[in-house]
Short mmCIF file of C-alpha atoms in Angstrom, two decimals:
data_model
loop_
_atom_site.label_atom_id
_atom_site.label_comp_id
_atom_site.label_asym_id
_atom_site.label_seq_id
_atom_site.Cartn_x
_atom_site.Cartn_y
_atom_site.Cartn_z
CA MET A 1461 -4.84 -27.17 2.48
CA LEU A 1462 -4.36 -23.47 3.19
CA PRO A 1463 -2.21 -22.66 6.24
CA ARG A 1464 -4.29 -21.42 9.14
CA SER A 1465 -4.85 -17.66 9.20
CA ARG A 1466 -2.46 -15.88 11.54
CA THR A 1467 -5.47 -14.09 12.97
CA LEU A 1468 -6.69 -17.53 14.10
CA PRO A 1469 -3.54 -19.39 15.18
CA SER A 1470 -3.38 -22.95 16.35
CA ARG A 1471 -3.32 -23.26 20.14
CA ILE A 1472 -1.01 -25.44 22.23
CA HIS A 1473 -2.62 -27.12 25.21
CA ASN A 1474 -0.76 -29.57 27.45
CA GLY A 1475 1.90 -29.97 24.79
CA VAL A 1476 -0.61 -30.94 22.08
CA VAL A 1477 -1.45 -28.75 19.11
CA GLU A 1478 -5.21 -28.13 18.94
CA GLU A 1479 -6.44 -27.08 15.50
CA ARG A 1480 -9.69 -25.31 16.34
CA HIS A 1481 -11.59 -23.88 13.41
CA ASP A 1482 -13.97 -21.85 15.58
CA ILE A 1483 -12.72 -18.46 16.74
CA ARG A 1484 -14.85 -18.78 19.86
CA SER A 1485 -12.66 -21.63 21.07
CA TYR A 1486 -9.57 -19.53 20.40
CA PHE A 1487 -10.75 -16.70 22.62
CA GLN A 1488 -11.93 -19.09 25.35
CA VAL A 1489 -8.54 -20.78 25.50
CA GLU A 1490 -6.77 -17.41 25.39
CA ALA A 1491 -8.77 -16.26 28.40
CA GLN A 1492 -7.86 -19.29 30.56
CA PRO A 1493 -5.06 -18.71 33.11
CA LYS A 1494 -1.91 -20.59 32.20
CA PRO A 1495 -0.07 -22.61 34.88
CA HIS A 1496 3.50 -21.61 35.61
CA ALA A 1497 4.78 -24.95 34.39
CA GLU A 1498 3.08 -24.52 31.04
CA SER A 1499 4.60 -21.08 30.52
CA GLU A 1500 8.00 -22.57 31.20
CA ALA A 1501 7.33 -25.33 28.71
CA MET A 1502 6.38 -22.71 26.14
CA ASN A 1503 9.58 -20.73 26.73
CA PRO A 1504 11.29 -20.59 23.32
CA GLN A 1505 14.72 -20.78 24.91
CA SER A 1506 14.03 -24.06 26.73
CA ASN A 1507 11.60 -25.77 24.39
CA TYR A 1508 12.08 -24.40 20.90
CA SER A 1509 9.64 -25.68 18.29
CA LYS A 1510 10.29 -26.02 14.60
CA CYS A 1511 6.61 -25.42 13.93
CA PHE A 1512 5.97 -22.39 16.13
CA ASP A 1513 7.63 -19.07 16.84
CA ASP A 1514 8.30 -17.60 20.30
CA ASP A 1515 4.75 -16.21 20.50
CA GLY A 1516 3.08 -19.60 19.95
CA ARG A 1517 2.00 -18.75 16.41
CA LEU A 1518 2.79 -20.74 13.30
CA LYS A 1519 6.40 -20.23 12.30
CA ARG A 1520 6.97 -17.29 9.99
CA THR A 1521 8.65 -18.14 6.71
CA GLY A 1522 9.29 -14.72 5.14
CA THR A 1523 12.78 -13.84 3.87
CA PHE A 1524 14.70 -10.81 2.61
CA TRP A 1525 13.33 -11.50 -0.88
CA THR A 1526 9.67 -11.91 0.11
CA ALA A 1527 9.86 -8.75 2.25
CA THR A 1528 11.49 -6.93 -0.67
CA SER A 1529 8.75 -8.09 -3.05
CA HIS A 1530 6.06 -6.93 -0.61
CA ILE A 1531 7.71 -3.50 -0.31
CA ILE A 1532 8.26 -3.07 -4.05
CA THR A 1533 4.66 -4.16 -4.68
CA ALA A 1534 3.47 -1.56 -2.16
CA VAL A 1535 5.82 1.25 -3.29
CA ILE A 1536 5.81 0.95 -7.09
CA GLY A 1537 2.10 1.29 -7.61
CA SER A 1538 -0.07 3.77 -9.41
CA GLY A 1539 2.17 6.48 -7.99
CA VAL A 1540 4.90 5.90 -10.58
CA LEU A 1541 2.50 6.82 -13.37
CA SER A 1542 2.01 10.36 -12.01
CA LEU A 1543 5.69 11.20 -11.48
CA ALA A 1544 6.27 12.68 -14.95
CA TRP A 1545 3.32 15.00 -14.26
CA ALA A 1546 4.70 15.83 -10.78
CA ILE A 1547 8.15 16.70 -12.16
CA GLY A 1548 6.35 18.71 -14.86
CA GLN A 1549 4.86 20.96 -12.17
CA LEU A 1550 8.13 21.40 -10.25
CA GLY A 1551 10.69 21.49 -13.07
CA TRP A 1552 14.09 19.94 -13.69
CA VAL A 1553 15.64 21.31 -10.49
CA ALA A 1554 13.00 20.88 -7.78
CA GLY A 1555 11.36 17.73 -9.21
CA PRO A 1556 14.23 15.22 -8.94
CA ALA A 1557 15.50 16.91 -5.76
CA VAL A 1558 12.15 16.48 -4.00
CA MET A 1559 11.98 12.86 -5.16
CA VAL A 1560 15.40 12.03 -3.69
CA LEU A 1561 14.52 13.90 -0.48
CA PHE A 1562 11.34 11.86 -0.01
CA ALA A 1563 13.34 8.66 -0.62
CA PHE A 1564 15.82 9.52 2.15
CA VAL A 1565 13.05 10.49 4.58
CA ASN A 1566 11.18 7.23 3.91
CA LEU A 1567 14.34 5.15 4.24
CA TYR A 1568 15.28 6.76 7.55
CA THR A 1569 11.84 6.65 9.17
CA SER A 1570 11.21 3.10 7.92
CA ASN A 1571 14.36 1.98 9.73
CA LEU A 1572 13.13 3.72 12.90
CA LEU A 1573 9.75 2.01 12.55
CA SER A 1574 11.23 -1.45 11.94
CA GLN A 1575 12.97 -1.24 15.32
CA CYS A 1576 9.56 -0.87 16.98
CA TYR A 1577 8.34 -4.30 15.82
CA ARG A 1578 9.40 -5.75 19.17
CA THR A 1579 8.78 -3.90 22.42
CA GLY A 1580 11.84 -3.82 24.66
CA ASP A 1581 14.58 -6.15 23.46
CA PRO A 1582 14.90 -6.05 19.62
CA ILE A 1583 15.47 -9.84 19.49
CA THR A 1584 13.36 -11.36 22.27
CA GLY A 1585 10.90 -8.57 23.08
CA GLN A 1586 7.14 -8.88 22.65
CA ARG A 1587 6.04 -8.77 19.01
CA ASN A 1588 3.73 -6.09 17.65
CA TYR A 1589 1.71 -7.62 14.82
CA THR A 1590 0.38 -4.39 13.31
CA TYR A 1591 1.27 -0.71 13.06
CA MET A 1592 -1.43 0.02 15.66
CA ASP A 1593 -0.04 -2.62 18.02
CA ALA A 1594 3.35 -0.90 17.90
CA VAL A 1595 1.79 2.50 18.65
CA LYS A 1596 -0.24 0.99 21.50
CA ALA A 1597 2.76 -0.75 23.08
CA THR A 1598 5.05 2.26 22.76
CA LEU A 1599 2.88 5.39 23.01
CA GLY A 1600 -0.56 4.24 24.23
CA GLY A 1601 -3.46 6.56 25.06
CA LYS A 1602 -5.46 8.50 22.49
CA LYS A 1603 -2.61 8.25 19.97
CA VAL A 1604 -3.60 4.62 19.32
CA MET A 1605 -7.09 5.58 18.18
CA LEU A 1606 -5.74 8.51 16.16
CA CYS A 1607 -3.21 6.25 14.45
CA GLY A 1608 -5.85 3.63 13.68
CA ILE A 1609 -8.24 6.15 12.13
CA ILE A 1610 -5.51 7.67 9.94
CA GLN A 1611 -3.98 4.34 8.93
CA TYR A 1612 -7.18 2.58 7.96
CA LEU A 1613 -8.70 5.61 6.24
CA ASN A 1614 -5.48 5.82 4.23
CA LEU A 1615 -5.68 2.13 3.30
CA PHE A 1616 -9.30 2.68 2.29
CA GLY A 1617 -8.24 5.63 0.14
CA VAL A 1618 -5.43 3.65 -1.49
CA ALA A 1619 -7.98 0.99 -2.52
CA ILE A 1620 -10.00 3.74 -4.24
CA GLY A 1621 -6.89 5.17 -5.93
CA TYR A 1622 -5.83 1.75 -7.21
CA THR A 1623 -9.31 1.09 -8.59
CA ILE A 1624 -9.15 4.36 -10.56
CA ALA A 1625 -5.61 3.64 -11.82
CA ALA A 1626 -6.46 0.08 -12.88
CA SER A 1627 -9.56 1.22 -14.79
CA VAL A 1628 -7.54 3.88 -16.64
CA SER A 1629 -5.02 1.26 -17.77
CA MET A 1630 -7.72 -1.24 -18.75
CA MET A 1631 -9.40 1.49 -20.76
CA ALA A 1632 -6.06 2.46 -22.33
CA ILE A 1633 -5.73 -1.07 -23.75
CA LYS A 1634 -9.13 -0.84 -25.43
CA ARG A 1635 -8.50 2.71 -26.68
CA SER A 1636 -5.07 1.88 -28.10
CA ASN A 1637 -6.58 -0.99 -30.12
CA CYS A 1638 -9.39 1.33 -31.25
CA PHE A 1639 -6.87 3.96 -32.36
CA HIS A 1640 -4.86 1.35 -34.20
CA LYS A 1641 -7.88 0.01 -36.10
CA SER A 1642 -9.11 3.48 -37.09
CA HIS A 1643 -5.58 4.79 -37.79
CA GLY A 1644 -6.21 7.65 -35.38
CA LYS A 1645 -9.43 8.87 -37.04
CA ASP A 1646 -11.79 7.74 -34.24
CA PRO A 1647 -11.40 9.66 -30.91
CA CYS A 1648 -12.47 6.44 -29.14
CA HIS A 1649 -14.19 8.12 -26.19
CA MET A 1650 -15.43 5.68 -23.54
CA SER A 1651 -16.50 5.47 -19.91
CA SER A 1652 -14.31 3.98 -17.18
CA ASN A 1653 -17.25 2.62 -15.14
CA GLY A 1654 -17.35 -0.84 -16.73
CA PHE A 1655 -13.62 -1.31 -16.19
CA MET A 1656 -13.90 -0.30 -12.53
CA ILE A 1657 -16.65 -2.86 -12.05
CA ALA A 1658 -14.50 -5.56 -13.71
CA PHE A 1659 -11.58 -4.69 -11.42
CA GLY A 1660 -13.92 -4.81 -8.43
CA VAL A 1661 -15.13 -8.30 -9.33
CA MET A 1662 -11.51 -9.54 -9.47
CA GLU A 1663 -10.79 -8.01 -6.07
CA ILE A 1664 -13.90 -9.55 -4.51
CA LEU A 1665 -12.57 -13.00 -5.46
CA LEU A 1666 -8.98 -12.34 -4.32
CA SER A 1667 -10.15 -10.67 -1.10
CA GLN A 1668 -11.34 -14.06 0.13
CA ILE A 1669 -7.70 -15.08 0.70
CA PRO A 1670 -7.77 -15.28 4.51
CA ASP A 1671 -4.36 -13.92 5.49
CA PHE A 1672 -1.46 -11.64 4.52
CA ASP A 1673 0.98 -14.59 4.60
CA GLN A 1674 -0.96 -16.27 1.81
CA VAL A 1675 -0.59 -13.41 -0.70
CA TRP A 1676 3.23 -13.70 -0.96
CA TRP A 1677 2.97 -15.20 -4.46
CA LEU A 1678 0.68 -12.33 -5.51
CA SER A 1679 3.32 -9.85 -4.30
CA ILE A 1680 6.08 -11.50 -6.32
CA VAL A 1681 3.95 -11.50 -9.49
CA ALA A 1682 2.98 -7.87 -8.84
CA ALA A 1683 6.61 -6.83 -8.27
CA ILE A 1684 7.60 -8.39 -11.62
CA MET A 1685 4.72 -6.55 -13.30
CA SER A 1686 5.80 -3.23 -11.77
CA PHE A 1687 9.25 -3.56 -13.32
CA THR A 1688 7.64 -4.55 -16.62
CA TYR A 1689 5.50 -1.47 -17.07
CA SER A 1690 8.11 0.88 -15.56
CA THR A 1691 10.64 -0.39 -18.09
CA VAL A 1692 8.17 0.02 -20.97
CA GLY A 1693 7.35 3.56 -19.84
CA LEU A 1694 11.05 4.38 -19.59
CA GLY A 1695 11.76 2.91 -23.04
CA LEU A 1696 8.89 4.79 -24.70
CA GLY A 1697 10.02 7.99 -22.99
CA ILE A 1698 13.55 7.56 -24.37
CA GLU A 1699 12.12 6.85 -27.82
CA LYS A 1700 9.94 10.00 -27.65
CA VAL A 1701 12.95 12.11 -26.63
CA ALA A 1702 14.96 10.70 -29.54
CA GLU A 1703 12.05 11.43 -31.87
CA ASN A 1704 11.80 15.03 -30.62
CA GLY A 1705 15.55 15.47 -30.91
CA ASN A 1706 15.81 17.30 -27.59
CA PHE A 1707 14.66 17.37 -23.96
CA GLN A 1708 11.35 19.10 -23.27
CA GLY A 1709 10.54 20.98 -20.08
CA SER A 1710 12.08 23.81 -18.10
CA LEU A 1711 14.00 24.38 -14.89
CA THR A 1712 10.94 25.74 -13.05
CA GLY A 1713 8.17 23.47 -14.43
CA ILE A 1714 4.93 24.22 -16.22
CA LYS A 1715 4.67 27.78 -17.52
CA ILE A 1716 1.88 30.21 -16.66
CA GLY A 1717 -0.49 30.42 -19.64
CA THR A 1718 -0.15 26.76 -20.66
CA PRO A 1719 -3.55 25.34 -21.76
CA THR A 1720 -4.78 22.25 -19.85
CA HIS A 1721 -8.05 20.29 -19.62
CA ALA A 1722 -9.03 22.50 -16.63
CA GLY A 1723 -8.25 25.72 -18.51
CA VAL A 1724 -5.24 27.98 -18.89
CA VAL A 1725 -2.71 27.77 -16.03
CA THR A 1726 -2.77 30.92 -13.91
CA SER A 1727 -0.18 31.98 -11.32
CA THR A 1728 -2.48 30.69 -8.54
CA GLN A 1729 -3.04 27.37 -10.31
CA LYS A 1730 0.71 27.06 -10.83
CA LEU A 1731 1.12 27.24 -7.04
CA TRP A 1732 -1.68 24.71 -6.39
CA ARG A 1733 -0.30 22.29 -8.99
CA SER A 1734 3.21 22.52 -7.51
CA LEU A 1735 1.87 21.72 -4.05
CA GLN A 1736 -0.25 18.88 -5.46
CA ALA A 1737 2.91 17.46 -7.03
CA LEU A 1738 4.42 17.15 -3.54
CA GLY A 1739 1.45 15.00 -2.54
CA ALA A 1740 1.83 12.84 -5.66
CA ILE A 1741 5.50 12.17 -4.88
CA ALA A 1742 4.70 11.48 -1.21
CA PHE A 1743 2.04 8.95 -2.30
CA ALA A 1744 4.54 7.27 -4.62
CA TYR A 1745 6.64 6.34 -1.57
CA SER A 1746 3.84 5.55 0.89
CA TYR A 1747 4.24 2.07 2.32
CA SER A 1748 5.14 2.68 6.00
CA ILE A 1749 1.52 2.00 6.96
CA ILE A 1750 2.01 -1.70 6.23
CA LEU A 1751 5.70 -2.06 7.15
CA ILE A 1752 5.01 -3.72 10.52
CA GLU A 1753 2.57 -6.14 8.87
CA ILE A 1754 5.23 -7.04 6.29
CA GLN A 1755 7.83 -7.45 9.04
CA ASP A 1756 5.49 -9.82 10.88
CA THR A 1757 5.86 -12.29 7.99
CA VAL A 1758 9.69 -12.41 8.30
CA ARG A 1759 11.37 -15.36 9.97
CA SER A 1760 14.15 -15.11 12.53
CA PRO A 1761 17.06 -15.43 13.10
CA PRO A 1762 18.50 -13.03 12.03
CA ALA A 1763 16.51 -10.42 13.96
CA GLU A 1764 13.51 -9.19 11.98
CA HIS A 1765 14.58 -5.54 12.04
CA LYS A 1766 17.93 -6.44 10.45
CA THR A 1767 16.20 -8.24 7.57
CA MET A 1768 13.79 -5.33 7.15
CA LYS A 1769 16.62 -2.78 7.16
CA LYS A 1770 18.29 -4.58 4.25
CA ALA A 1771 14.98 -5.11 2.41
CA THR A 1772 14.03 -1.43 2.86
CA LEU A 1773 17.40 -0.15 1.64
CA PHE A 1774 17.37 -2.40 -1.41
CA SER A 1775 13.71 -1.70 -2.25
CA ILE A 1776 13.86 2.09 -1.91
CA THR A 1777 17.15 2.29 -3.84
CA VAL A 1778 15.69 0.28 -6.73
CA THR A 1779 12.37 2.12 -6.75
CA THR A 1780 13.98 5.57 -6.54
CA ALA A 1781 16.18 4.76 -9.53
CA PHE A 1782 13.09 3.67 -11.47
CA TYR A 1783 11.15 6.71 -10.29
CA LEU A 1784 13.84 9.12 -11.43
CA LEU A 1785 14.22 7.42 -14.79
CA CYS A 1786 10.49 7.14 -15.50
CA GLY A 1787 9.59 10.57 -14.15
CA CYS A 1788 12.47 12.41 -15.80
CA MET A 1789 12.19 10.68 -19.16
CA GLY A 1790 8.42 11.21 -19.17
CA TYR A 1791 8.91 14.93 -18.53
CA ALA A 1792 11.72 15.10 -21.10
CA ALA A 1793 9.37 13.53 -23.66
CA PHE A 1794 6.27 15.67 -23.04
CA GLY A 1795 7.43 18.79 -21.20
CA ASP A 1796 4.61 20.95 -19.83
CA LEU A 1797 2.04 18.60 -21.37
CA ALA A 1798 3.26 15.58 -19.36
CA PRO A 1799 0.13 13.45 -18.71
CA GLY A 1800 -1.21 12.52 -15.29
CA ASN A 1801 -0.82 8.86 -16.29
CA LEU A 1802 2.49 8.27 -18.08
CA LEU A 1803 1.36 5.32 -20.19
CA THR A 1804 -1.73 7.09 -21.53
CA GLY A 1805 0.33 9.94 -22.96
CA PHE A 1806 2.06 8.28 -25.89
CA GLY A 1807 -0.79 8.93 -28.32
CA PHE A 1808 -1.98 5.28 -28.36
CA TYR A 1809 -0.09 4.68 -31.58
CA ASP A 1810 2.52 2.12 -32.56
CA PRO A 1811 3.82 0.08 -30.98
CA TYR A 1812 0.28 -0.33 -29.66
CA TRP A 1813 0.98 -3.93 -28.61
CA LEU A 1814 3.78 -2.75 -26.30
CA LEU A 1815 1.44 -0.24 -24.68
CA ASP A 1816 -1.09 -3.04 -24.23
CA ILE A 1817 1.52 -5.20 -22.49
CA ALA A 1818 2.55 -2.32 -20.19
CA ASN A 1819 -1.02 -1.44 -19.26
CA ALA A 1820 -1.88 -5.11 -18.69
CA ALA A 1821 1.14 -5.30 -16.36
CA ILE A 1822 -0.18 -2.28 -14.47
CA VAL A 1823 -3.56 -3.93 -13.99
CA ILE A 1824 -1.99 -7.20 -12.77
CA HIS A 1825 0.27 -5.25 -10.41
CA LEU A 1826 -2.59 -3.20 -8.98
CA VAL A 1827 -4.66 -6.35 -8.45
CA GLY A 1828 -1.87 -7.60 -6.16
CA ALA A 1829 -1.09 -4.23 -4.56
CA TYR A 1830 -4.76 -3.78 -3.65
CA GLN A 1831 -4.55 -6.97 -1.60
CA VAL A 1832 -1.22 -6.09 0.02
CA TYR A 1833 -2.71 -2.82 1.27
CA CYS A 1834 -6.16 -4.09 2.22
CA GLN A 1835 -5.23 -7.30 4.06
CA PRO A 1836 -4.15 -5.40 7.25
CA LEU A 1837 -7.49 -3.55 7.24
CA PHE A 1838 -9.39 -6.80 6.69
CA ALA A 1839 -7.52 -8.47 9.57
CA PHE A 1840 -8.19 -5.54 11.94
CA ILE A 1841 -11.95 -5.48 11.34
CA GLU A 1842 -12.21 -9.27 11.61
CA LYS A 1843 -10.25 -9.42 14.88
CA TRP A 1844 -12.34 -6.63 16.37
CA SER A 1845 -15.60 -8.27 15.27
CA ALA A 1846 -14.54 -11.66 16.63
CA LYS A 1847 -13.88 -10.13 20.04
CA LYS A 1848 -17.14 -8.18 20.08
CA TRP A 1849 -19.36 -11.00 18.82
CA SER A 1850 -17.39 -14.02 19.99
CA LYS A 1851 -20.55 -16.15 20.38
CA SER A 1852 -21.88 -15.50 16.90
CA ASP A 1853 -21.37 -18.37 14.46
CA PHE A 1854 -21.80 -15.93 11.56
CA VAL A 1855 -18.69 -14.04 12.73
CA THR A 1856 -16.57 -16.79 14.23
CA ALA A 1857 -17.36 -20.16 12.65
CA GLU A 1858 -15.22 -21.49 9.81
CA TYR A 1859 -16.39 -24.24 7.46
CA ASP A 1860 -14.14 -26.51 5.45
CA ILE A 1861 -14.97 -26.34 1.74
CA PRO A 1862 -13.08 -28.92 -0.36
CA ILE A 1863 -11.85 -27.46 -3.65
CA PRO A 1864 -10.60 -29.86 -6.36
CA PHE A 1865 -6.85 -29.60 -7.12
CA PHE A 1866 -6.49 -26.99 -4.37
CA GLY A 1867 -7.26 -28.53 -1.00
CA VAL A 1868 -9.63 -27.28 1.66
CA TYR A 1869 -10.76 -23.66 1.86
CA GLN A 1870 -11.90 -22.41 5.27
CA LEU A 1871 -15.05 -20.37 4.63
CA ASN A 1872 -16.09 -17.69 7.11
CA PHE A 1873 -19.40 -15.98 6.29
CA PHE A 1874 -18.51 -12.69 7.98
CA ARG A 1875 -15.26 -12.49 6.01
CA LEU A 1876 -17.14 -13.25 2.79
CA VAL A 1877 -19.80 -10.56 3.35
CA TRP A 1878 -17.61 -7.82 4.88
CA ARG A 1879 -14.81 -8.03 2.32
CA THR A 1880 -17.28 -8.12 -0.56
CA LEU A 1881 -19.07 -5.00 0.73
CA PHE A 1882 -15.73 -3.24 1.22
CA VAL A 1883 -14.69 -3.82 -2.41
CA ILE A 1884 -18.13 -2.72 -3.67
CA LEU A 1885 -17.90 0.50 -1.64
CA THR A 1886 -14.41 1.41 -2.89
CA THR A 1887 -15.51 0.70 -6.47
CA VAL A 1888 -18.60 2.94 -6.21
CA ILE A 1889 -16.57 5.81 -4.70
CA ALA A 1890 -13.95 5.42 -7.46
CA MET A 1891 -16.75 5.71 -10.03
CA LEU A 1892 -18.00 8.86 -8.30
CA MET A 1893 -14.55 10.54 -8.11
CA PRO A 1894 -12.37 9.34 -11.00
CA PHE A 1895 -9.77 12.12 -10.56
CA PHE A 1896 -6.55 10.13 -10.53
CA ASN A 1897 -4.00 12.89 -9.82
CA ASP A 1898 -6.17 14.66 -7.27
CA VAL A 1899 -6.95 11.47 -5.33
CA VAL A 1900 -3.26 10.47 -5.39
CA GLY A 1901 -2.25 13.92 -4.10
CA ILE A 1902 -4.78 13.90 -1.27
CA LEU A 1903 -3.79 10.37 -0.18
CA GLY A 1904 -0.11 11.26 -0.21
CA ALA A 1905 -0.66 14.44 1.78
CA PHE A 1906 -3.04 12.85 4.27
CA GLY A 1907 -0.89 9.84 5.12
CA PHE A 1908 2.69 11.02 4.68
CA TRP A 1909 3.39 13.04 7.83
CA PRO A 1910 1.47 11.12 10.51
CA LEU A 1911 2.20 7.57 9.36
CA THR A 1912 5.58 7.88 7.65
CA VAL A 1913 7.19 10.45 9.95
CA TYR A 1914 5.35 11.43 13.16
CA PHE A 1915 4.50 8.06 14.70
CA PRO A 1916 7.80 6.33 13.77
CA VAL A 1917 9.75 9.29 15.23
CA GLU A 1918 7.67 9.42 18.44
CA MET A 1919 7.86 5.64 18.93
CA TYR A 1920 11.62 5.61 18.41
CA VAL A 1921 12.11 8.50 20.87
CA SER A 1922 9.94 6.75 23.46
CA SER A 1923 11.42 3.25 23.06
CA ARG A 1924 15.02 4.49 23.10
CA ARG A 1925 14.30 6.98 25.90
CA ILE A 1926 15.87 9.88 24.00
CA GLY A 1927 15.90 12.93 26.28
CA ARG A 1928 14.28 16.22 25.33
CA TRP A 1929 16.53 18.89 23.81
CA THR A 1930 19.32 16.44 23.10
CA THR A 1931 20.87 16.71 19.64
CA MET A 1932 19.08 13.56 18.45
CA TRP A 1933 15.71 14.75 19.80
CA VAL A 1934 16.01 18.21 18.22
CA GLY A 1935 17.03 16.69 14.87
CA LEU A 1936 14.06 14.31 14.85
CA GLN A 1937 11.61 17.10 15.78
CA ILE A 1938 12.94 19.34 13.00
CA LEU A 1939 12.46 16.47 10.54
CA SER A 1940 8.91 15.91 11.80
CA MET A 1941 7.88 19.59 11.66
CA THR A 1942 9.35 20.06 8.18
CA CYS A 1943 7.42 17.07 6.87
CA LEU A 1944 4.24 18.37 8.55
CA LEU A 1945 4.52 21.65 6.63
CA ILE A 1946 5.05 19.73 3.37
CA SER A 1947 1.97 17.58 4.05
CA VAL A 1948 -0.23 20.59 4.81
CA ALA A 1949 0.94 22.34 1.65
CA ALA A 1950 0.34 19.24 -0.48
CA ALA A 1951 -3.15 18.78 1.01
CA VAL A 1952 -4.10 22.38 0.19
CA GLY A 1953 -2.91 21.98 -3.40
CA SER A 1954 -4.71 18.67 -3.90
CA VAL A 1955 -8.02 19.93 -2.50
CA ALA A 1956 -7.76 22.95 -4.83
CA GLY A 1957 -7.26 20.50 -7.72
CA VAL A 1958 -10.44 18.60 -6.78
CA VAL A 1959 -12.40 21.87 -6.63
CA LEU A 1960 -11.24 22.75 -10.16
CA ASP A 1961 -12.14 19.29 -11.51
CA LEU A 1962 -15.60 19.34 -9.92
CA LYS A 1963 -16.53 22.41 -11.99
CA THR A 1964 -16.70 20.26 -15.15
CA TYR A 1965 -17.71 16.95 -13.54
CA LYS A 1966 -20.87 14.85 -13.91
CA PRO A 1967 -21.28 11.81 -11.58
CA PHE A 1968 -20.91 8.40 -13.28
CA LYS A 1969 -20.64 10.10 -16.69
CA THR A 1970 -16.91 10.73 -16.94
CA THR A 1971 -15.49 9.75 -20.33
CA TYR A 1972 -11.93 9.66 -21.66
#
């Protein structure tokens, strides 16, 4: 039987665990005043339970390795495929330097954010289950609503970006086989729409997994897949460099006058593309929006923020090494013509089977990453709906559905309908705007400063009571303002890229 969703925890009443499958009961019990004696009995220091944590919820079982797999699954996503293109716009000097800079910024602000998981004492303080909970407990006011809008719009956008990326890789498998059979004579043009629909159907099924805790196995599989296709991309890049006999590219990036699918690169386009590259790199590191949710799966002791600090350091070190290798070798192989998607730029020739394996690994990884990103959004909408319509059986009731060889699945009709509609909507939008690099750049620019830098910095300043104009405060504000300027610049470049692509675009008729 599936463990109970953390959004619907078991309740403890008079020392007896009540497993109530109806949300309505959960909210009714939660609203009842608790006698002083009961609160003492529930005190984790005096009556510690092996089944429940200090907040009365089912005991968390996450470890350093599961947290690391969640982070790697979230970080190494479709973003890695655009890094060769990003370095191609910035050149050999600025490209790797910007990548390392973003890694340090993410590592630092992620550590600040992990210390905001508990309000007050970092070991016994009240838990914040989501990014928004942490903002509400620490900053409050209108910043909570602002954070929620930005975070969940970003998660929605990531779902669209992953749908586009997965369809490109699925199509690459079919095109590589087509090229192989025709020995390169057939251009093998095809539409991505059917592949997006297939990806959407897979996500509709997986989206019925009730809770973040229950996708840990999907994260581990996805993390393995990310290393698989990154390694293949790296190996093919090295092979291409050896075949060329030298490193392609220049110190300053793509040259003015280079022909591209959108026309010849002008001095203005060179600027826009360079700024868009900043957004692509920012997107490649974007996982702070789900860090608190990942941390809420980690068991203690040791303190959750200590486990997350180690997991973050290990994950970002590993991913940055992969990013530098894949991005740099891709640029060295293709120079100014580095493709927006690294694994679609090898000509679809031999070894075609290796390209098929790499692209299949990308698809499997993105199937898992989609869930890792969307589960916090699913949980938020479902909690809000359960509070607003607590008397509606459609929203609150859960029905046990026995599944052979699996156990009992708890079916909730609202979850079934809402998650299905969400996946359909992201798939349709992806079919309308299949501009991979532009979408990646906009997402990176839109989410990087507020979610990765601003809120973690402000929460840390508030929780640690850092005084204004102290050295620490000034340093954090400089970091925040610098990242704001980078985000604005990246957004401008990405929007300019969309405008250029729309000039030659026909809805639902894009072919590759």
